Amino acid sequence: MNSTPPGLRLLRPPTVIGQFHTLFFGSVRMFFLGVLGFAVYGNEALHFSCDPDRRELNLYCYNQFRPITPQVFWALQLVTVLVPGAVFHLYAACKNIDQEEILQRPIYTVFYIISVLLRIILEVIAFWLQSHLFGFQVHPLYMCDASALEKTFNVTKCMVPEHFEKTIFLSAMYTFTGITVLLCVAEIFEILCRRLGYLTNQ
């Protein structure tokens, strides 16, 4: 006999794909961002240099080059994507809803599917924002319009450190987003198939 309280059992998603996404892929994604992201982007601002190499020019152009640092953007993306699932699990824990009830009762099934759909929407929005903020490739040179800082600067060349490593990391983050969306779509199909199987067996 399982003596685990219903609220604790809900700490795991009700589907196999959902459990894989949360326990394995989510952990890998956070590890990749936390460890490798810091190694690749941690000292970018210090090594970003322009011609002439003056501190105020380097800072001005770096802020133009990076309106938001990639680590902050991806951390916000991870937190935002977790919100719909966290809200649903909190609601279910308060109502003492177990995993089987989510698949058996239509109202809970619909709410759970909505939370997954919201994850998909947030991931797609993050993908779009990432493409507009960082592009798909990091070039070794950045042409900075520094005329607002000082008229003599006009357009100046800036060197982007470790641009090839950043391009690889950028591609990996796009891939993670794409895989997450595919897992969410697969999870919806799994929910619908299990729900259909439950209705058939009644």
mmCIF file of C-alpha atoms in Angstrom, residues 5-193:
data_model
loop_
_atom_site.group_PDB
_atom_site.id
_atom_site.type_symbol
_atom_site.label_atom_id
_atom_site.label_comp_id
_atom_site.label_asym_id
_atom_site.label_seq_id
_atom_site.Cartn_x
_atom_site.Cartn_y
_atom_site.Cartn_z
ATOM 1 C CA PRO A 5 0.461 11.740 0.677
ATOM 2 C CA PRO A 6 -1.192 12.830 -2.596
ATOM 3 C CA GLY A 7 0.442 16.248 -2.464
ATOM 4 C CA LEU A 8 3.898 14.702 -2.345
ATOM 5 C CA ARG A 9 3.197 12.285 -5.188
ATOM 6 C CA LEU A 10 2.365 15.270 -7.383
ATOM 7 C CA LEU A 11 5.923 16.516 -7.175
ATOM 8 C CA ARG A 12 6.416 14.353 -10.283
ATOM 9 C CA PRO A 13 4.502 15.137 -13.498
ATOM 10 C CA PRO A 14 1.735 12.633 -14.348
ATOM 11 C CA THR A 15 3.361 11.570 -17.647
ATOM 12 C CA VAL A 16 6.578 9.706 -18.466
ATOM 13 C CA ILE A 17 7.669 12.427 -20.897
ATOM 14 C CA GLY A 18 6.921 15.097 -18.311
ATOM 15 C CA GLN A 19 9.062 13.304 -15.733
ATOM 16 C CA PHE A 20 11.922 12.986 -18.231
ATOM 17 C CA HIS A 21 11.641 16.648 -19.126
ATOM 18 C CA THR A 22 11.609 17.824 -15.510
ATOM 19 C CA LEU A 23 14.072 15.465 -13.840
ATOM 20 C CA PHE A 24 16.621 14.872 -16.599
ATOM 21 C CA PHE A 25 16.442 17.428 -19.379
ATOM 22 C CA GLY A 26 15.660 20.339 -17.068
ATOM 23 C CA SER A 27 18.626 19.451 -14.871
ATOM 24 C CA VAL A 28 20.951 19.130 -17.872
ATOM 25 C CA ARG A 29 19.796 22.479 -19.191
ATOM 26 C CA MET A 30 20.371 24.211 -15.858
ATOM 27 C CA PHE A 31 23.786 22.560 -15.457
ATOM 28 C CA PHE A 32 24.763 23.562 -18.994
ATOM 29 C CA LEU A 33 23.745 27.167 -18.380
ATOM 30 C CA GLY A 34 25.163 27.451 -14.870
ATOM 31 C CA VAL A 35 28.569 25.851 -15.480
ATOM 32 C CA LEU A 36 29.395 26.260 -19.166
ATOM 33 C CA GLY A 37 27.489 29.523 -19.529
ATOM 34 C CA PHE A 38 29.633 31.148 -16.857
ATOM 35 C CA ALA A 39 32.807 29.764 -18.442
ATOM 36 C CA VAL A 40 31.924 31.163 -21.878
ATOM 37 C CA TYR A 41 30.256 34.463 -20.941
ATOM 38 C CA GLY A 42 31.546 35.154 -17.437
ATOM 39 C CA ASN A 43 34.316 37.628 -18.329
ATOM 40 C CA GLU A 44 33.015 38.829 -21.677
ATOM 41 C CA ALA A 45 32.681 42.473 -20.609
ATOM 42 C CA LEU A 46 36.297 42.573 -19.367
ATOM 43 C CA HIS A 47 37.734 41.266 -22.648
ATOM 44 C CA PHE A 48 35.462 43.254 -24.961
ATOM 45 C CA SER A 49 37.711 45.928 -26.476
ATOM 46 C CA CYS A 50 37.258 48.656 -29.042
ATOM 47 C CA ASP A 51 39.537 50.938 -31.090
ATOM 48 C CA PRO A 52 40.675 53.151 -29.416
ATOM 49 C CA ASP A 53 40.876 51.007 -26.284
ATOM 50 C CA ARG A 54 39.316 53.365 -23.754
ATOM 51 C CA ARG A 55 37.295 52.206 -20.766
ATOM 52 C CA GLU A 56 34.282 54.464 -21.329
ATOM 53 C CA LEU A 57 34.149 53.514 -25.022
ATOM 54 C CA ASN A 58 34.420 49.801 -24.238
ATOM 55 C CA LEU A 59 31.585 50.007 -21.696
ATOM 56 C CA TYR A 60 29.377 52.089 -23.983
ATOM 57 C CA CYS A 61 29.825 49.744 -26.933
ATOM 58 C CA TYR A 62 29.444 46.618 -24.821
ATOM 59 C CA ASN A 63 26.095 47.866 -23.503
ATOM 60 C CA GLN A 64 25.094 48.498 -27.099
ATOM 61 C CA PHE A 65 26.311 45.034 -28.111
ATOM 62 C CA ARG A 66 24.596 43.323 -25.159
ATOM 63 C CA PRO A 67 21.368 45.111 -24.093
ATOM 64 C CA ILE A 68 20.927 42.142 -21.733
ATOM 65 C CA THR A 69 23.591 39.571 -20.859
ATOM 66 C CA PRO A 70 22.844 36.067 -22.217
ATOM 67 C CA GLN A 71 23.148 34.456 -18.761
ATOM 68 C CA VAL A 72 20.457 36.758 -17.333
ATOM 69 C CA PHE A 73 18.187 36.218 -20.345
ATOM 70 C CA TRP A 74 18.439 32.414 -20.193
ATOM 71 C CA ALA A 75 17.999 32.369 -16.412
ATOM 72 C CA LEU A 76 14.814 34.446 -16.789
ATOM 73 C CA GLN A 77 13.684 32.096 -19.557
ATOM 74 C CA LEU A 78 14.100 29.026 -17.333
ATOM 75 C CA VAL A 79 12.277 30.631 -14.409
ATOM 76 C CA THR A 80 9.443 31.914 -16.616
ATOM 77 C CA VAL A 81 8.932 28.554 -18.314
ATOM 78 C CA LEU A 82 8.710 26.836 -14.914
ATOM 79 C CA VAL A 83 5.923 29.143 -13.675
ATOM 80 C CA PRO A 84 2.861 27.509 -15.387
ATOM 81 C CA GLY A 85 3.798 24.022 -14.162
ATOM 82 C CA ALA A 86 4.649 25.317 -10.690
ATOM 83 C CA VAL A 87 1.274 27.073 -10.396
ATOM 84 C CA PHE A 88 -0.588 23.933 -11.457
ATOM 85 C CA HIS A 89 1.373 21.698 -9.071
ATOM 86 C CA LEU A 90 0.801 24.149 -6.213
ATOM 87 C CA TYR A 91 -2.926 24.183 -6.923
ATOM 88 C CA ALA A 92 -3.037 20.382 -7.149
ATOM 89 C CA ALA A 93 -1.062 19.984 -3.923
ATOM 90 C CA CYS A 94 -3.489 22.276 -2.090
ATOM 91 C CA LYS A 95 -6.435 20.257 -3.433
ATOM 92 C CA ASN A 96 -4.708 16.908 -2.723
ATOM 93 C CA ILE A 97 -4.981 15.829 -6.356
ATOM 94 C CA ASP A 98 -2.865 12.798 -7.226
ATOM 95 C CA GLN A 99 -1.377 11.874 -10.598
ATOM 96 C CA GLU A 100 -4.158 9.501 -11.615
ATOM 97 C CA GLU A 101 -6.852 12.086 -10.903
ATOM 98 C CA ILE A 102 -5.215 14.466 -13.365
ATOM 99 C CA LEU A 103 -5.748 11.920 -16.128
ATOM 100 C CA GLN A 104 -9.140 10.695 -14.913
ATOM 101 C CA ARG A 105 -10.981 13.954 -14.268
ATOM 102 C CA PRO A 106 -11.499 16.102 -17.393
ATOM 103 C CA ILE A 107 -11.189 19.457 -15.605
ATOM 104 C CA TYR A 108 -7.752 18.579 -14.195
ATOM 105 C CA THR A 109 -6.639 17.165 -17.554
ATOM 106 C CA VAL A 110 -7.614 20.419 -19.278
ATOM 107 C CA PHE A 111 -5.827 22.531 -16.661
ATOM 108 C CA TYR A 112 -2.662 20.454 -17.000
ATOM 109 C CA ILE A 113 -2.716 20.648 -20.806
ATOM 110 C CA ILE A 114 -3.145 24.436 -20.544
ATOM 111 C CA SER A 115 -0.046 24.627 -18.327
ATOM 112 C CA VAL A 116 1.920 22.648 -20.925
ATOM 113 C CA LEU A 117 0.619 24.857 -23.746
ATOM 114 C CA LEU A 118 1.704 27.938 -21.787
ATOM 115 C CA ARG A 119 5.191 26.416 -21.512
ATOM 116 C CA ILE A 120 5.263 25.984 -25.291
ATOM 117 C CA ILE A 121 4.148 29.580 -25.860
ATOM 118 C CA LEU A 122 6.762 30.934 -23.431
ATOM 119 C CA GLU A 123 9.510 28.869 -25.061
ATOM 120 C CA VAL A 124 8.520 30.115 -28.530
ATOM 121 C CA ILE A 125 8.510 33.727 -27.301
ATOM 122 C CA ALA A 126 11.931 33.187 -25.698
ATOM 123 C CA PHE A 127 13.233 31.700 -28.966
ATOM 124 C CA TRP A 128 11.992 34.750 -30.877
ATOM 125 C CA LEU A 129 13.483 37.188 -28.357
ATOM 126 C CA GLN A 130 16.801 35.329 -28.345
ATOM 127 C CA SER A 131 17.018 35.473 -32.136
ATOM 128 C CA HIS A 132 16.415 39.243 -32.082
ATOM 129 C CA LEU A 133 18.772 39.957 -29.180
ATOM 130 C CA PHE A 134 21.678 37.634 -30.009
ATOM 131 C CA GLY A 135 21.109 36.393 -33.550
ATOM 132 C CA PHE A 136 22.274 32.941 -34.622
ATOM 133 C CA GLN A 137 25.988 33.659 -34.939
ATOM 134 C CA VAL A 138 28.496 35.740 -32.979
ATOM 135 C CA HIS A 139 30.828 37.644 -35.288
ATOM 136 C CA PRO A 140 34.428 38.453 -34.292
ATOM 137 C CA LEU A 141 33.931 42.185 -35.012
ATOM 138 C CA TYR A 142 31.149 44.474 -33.853
ATOM 139 C CA MET A 143 30.673 47.894 -35.437
ATOM 140 C CA CYS A 144 29.668 50.257 -32.669
ATOM 141 C CA ASP A 145 27.972 53.608 -33.260
ATOM 142 C CA ALA A 146 29.624 55.680 -30.553
ATOM 143 C CA SER A 147 28.790 59.118 -31.953
ATOM 144 C CA ALA A 148 26.478 59.817 -29.009
ATOM 145 C CA LEU A 149 29.412 59.319 -26.651
ATOM 146 C CA GLU A 150 31.854 61.531 -28.523
ATOM 147 C CA LYS A 151 31.664 62.938 -32.063
ATOM 148 C CA THR A 152 35.237 61.917 -32.898
ATOM 149 C CA PHE A 153 34.429 58.221 -32.344
ATOM 150 C CA ASN A 154 31.603 57.906 -34.892
ATOM 151 C CA VAL A 155 31.566 54.188 -35.855
ATOM 152 C CA THR A 156 34.300 52.147 -34.207
ATOM 153 C CA LYS A 157 35.393 48.519 -34.446
ATOM 154 C CA CYS A 158 35.146 46.290 -31.378
ATOM 155 C CA MET A 159 36.621 42.846 -30.853
ATOM 156 C CA VAL A 160 34.275 40.166 -29.509
ATOM 157 C CA PRO A 161 36.215 37.618 -27.421
ATOM 158 C CA GLU A 162 35.774 33.860 -28.006
ATOM 159 C CA HIS A 163 33.172 34.438 -30.716
ATOM 160 C CA PHE A 164 33.336 30.843 -32.005
ATOM 161 C CA GLU A 165 32.659 29.347 -28.562
ATOM 162 C CA LYS A 166 29.756 31.744 -28.112
ATOM 163 C CA THR A 167 28.285 30.699 -31.468
ATOM 164 C CA ILE A 168 28.412 27.030 -30.401
ATOM 165 C CA PHE A 169 26.833 27.834 -27.033
ATOM 166 C CA LEU A 170 24.160 29.954 -28.709
ATOM 167 C CA SER A 171 23.297 27.083 -31.055
ATOM 168 C CA ALA A 172 23.076 24.717 -28.071
ATOM 169 C CA MET A 173 20.589 27.007 -26.296
ATOM 170 C CA TYR A 174 18.440 27.196 -29.429
ATOM 171 C CA THR A 175 18.564 23.395 -29.570
ATOM 172 C CA PHE A 176 17.522 23.108 -25.911
ATOM 173 C CA THR A 177 14.539 25.368 -26.573
ATOM 174 C CA GLY A 178 13.538 23.328 -29.619
ATOM 175 C CA ILE A 179 13.818 20.019 -27.734
ATOM 176 C CA THR A 180 11.764 21.434 -24.858
ATOM 177 C CA VAL A 181 8.964 22.435 -27.240
ATOM 178 C CA LEU A 182 9.002 18.968 -28.847
ATOM 179 C CA LEU A 183 8.865 17.308 -25.411
ATOM 180 C CA CYS A 184 5.915 19.480 -24.417
ATOM 181 C CA VAL A 185 4.050 18.584 -27.627
ATOM 182 C CA ALA A 186 4.831 14.884 -27.052
ATOM 183 C CA GLU A 187 3.598 15.204 -23.464
ATOM 184 C CA ILE A 188 0.250 16.570 -24.668
ATOM 185 C CA PHE A 189 -0.125 13.595 -27.019
ATOM 186 C CA GLU A 190 0.755 11.213 -24.176
ATOM 187 C CA ILE A 191 -1.884 12.828 -21.938
ATOM 188 C CA LEU A 192 -4.534 12.581 -24.662
ATOM 189 C CA CYS A 193 -3.665 8.935 -25.416
#
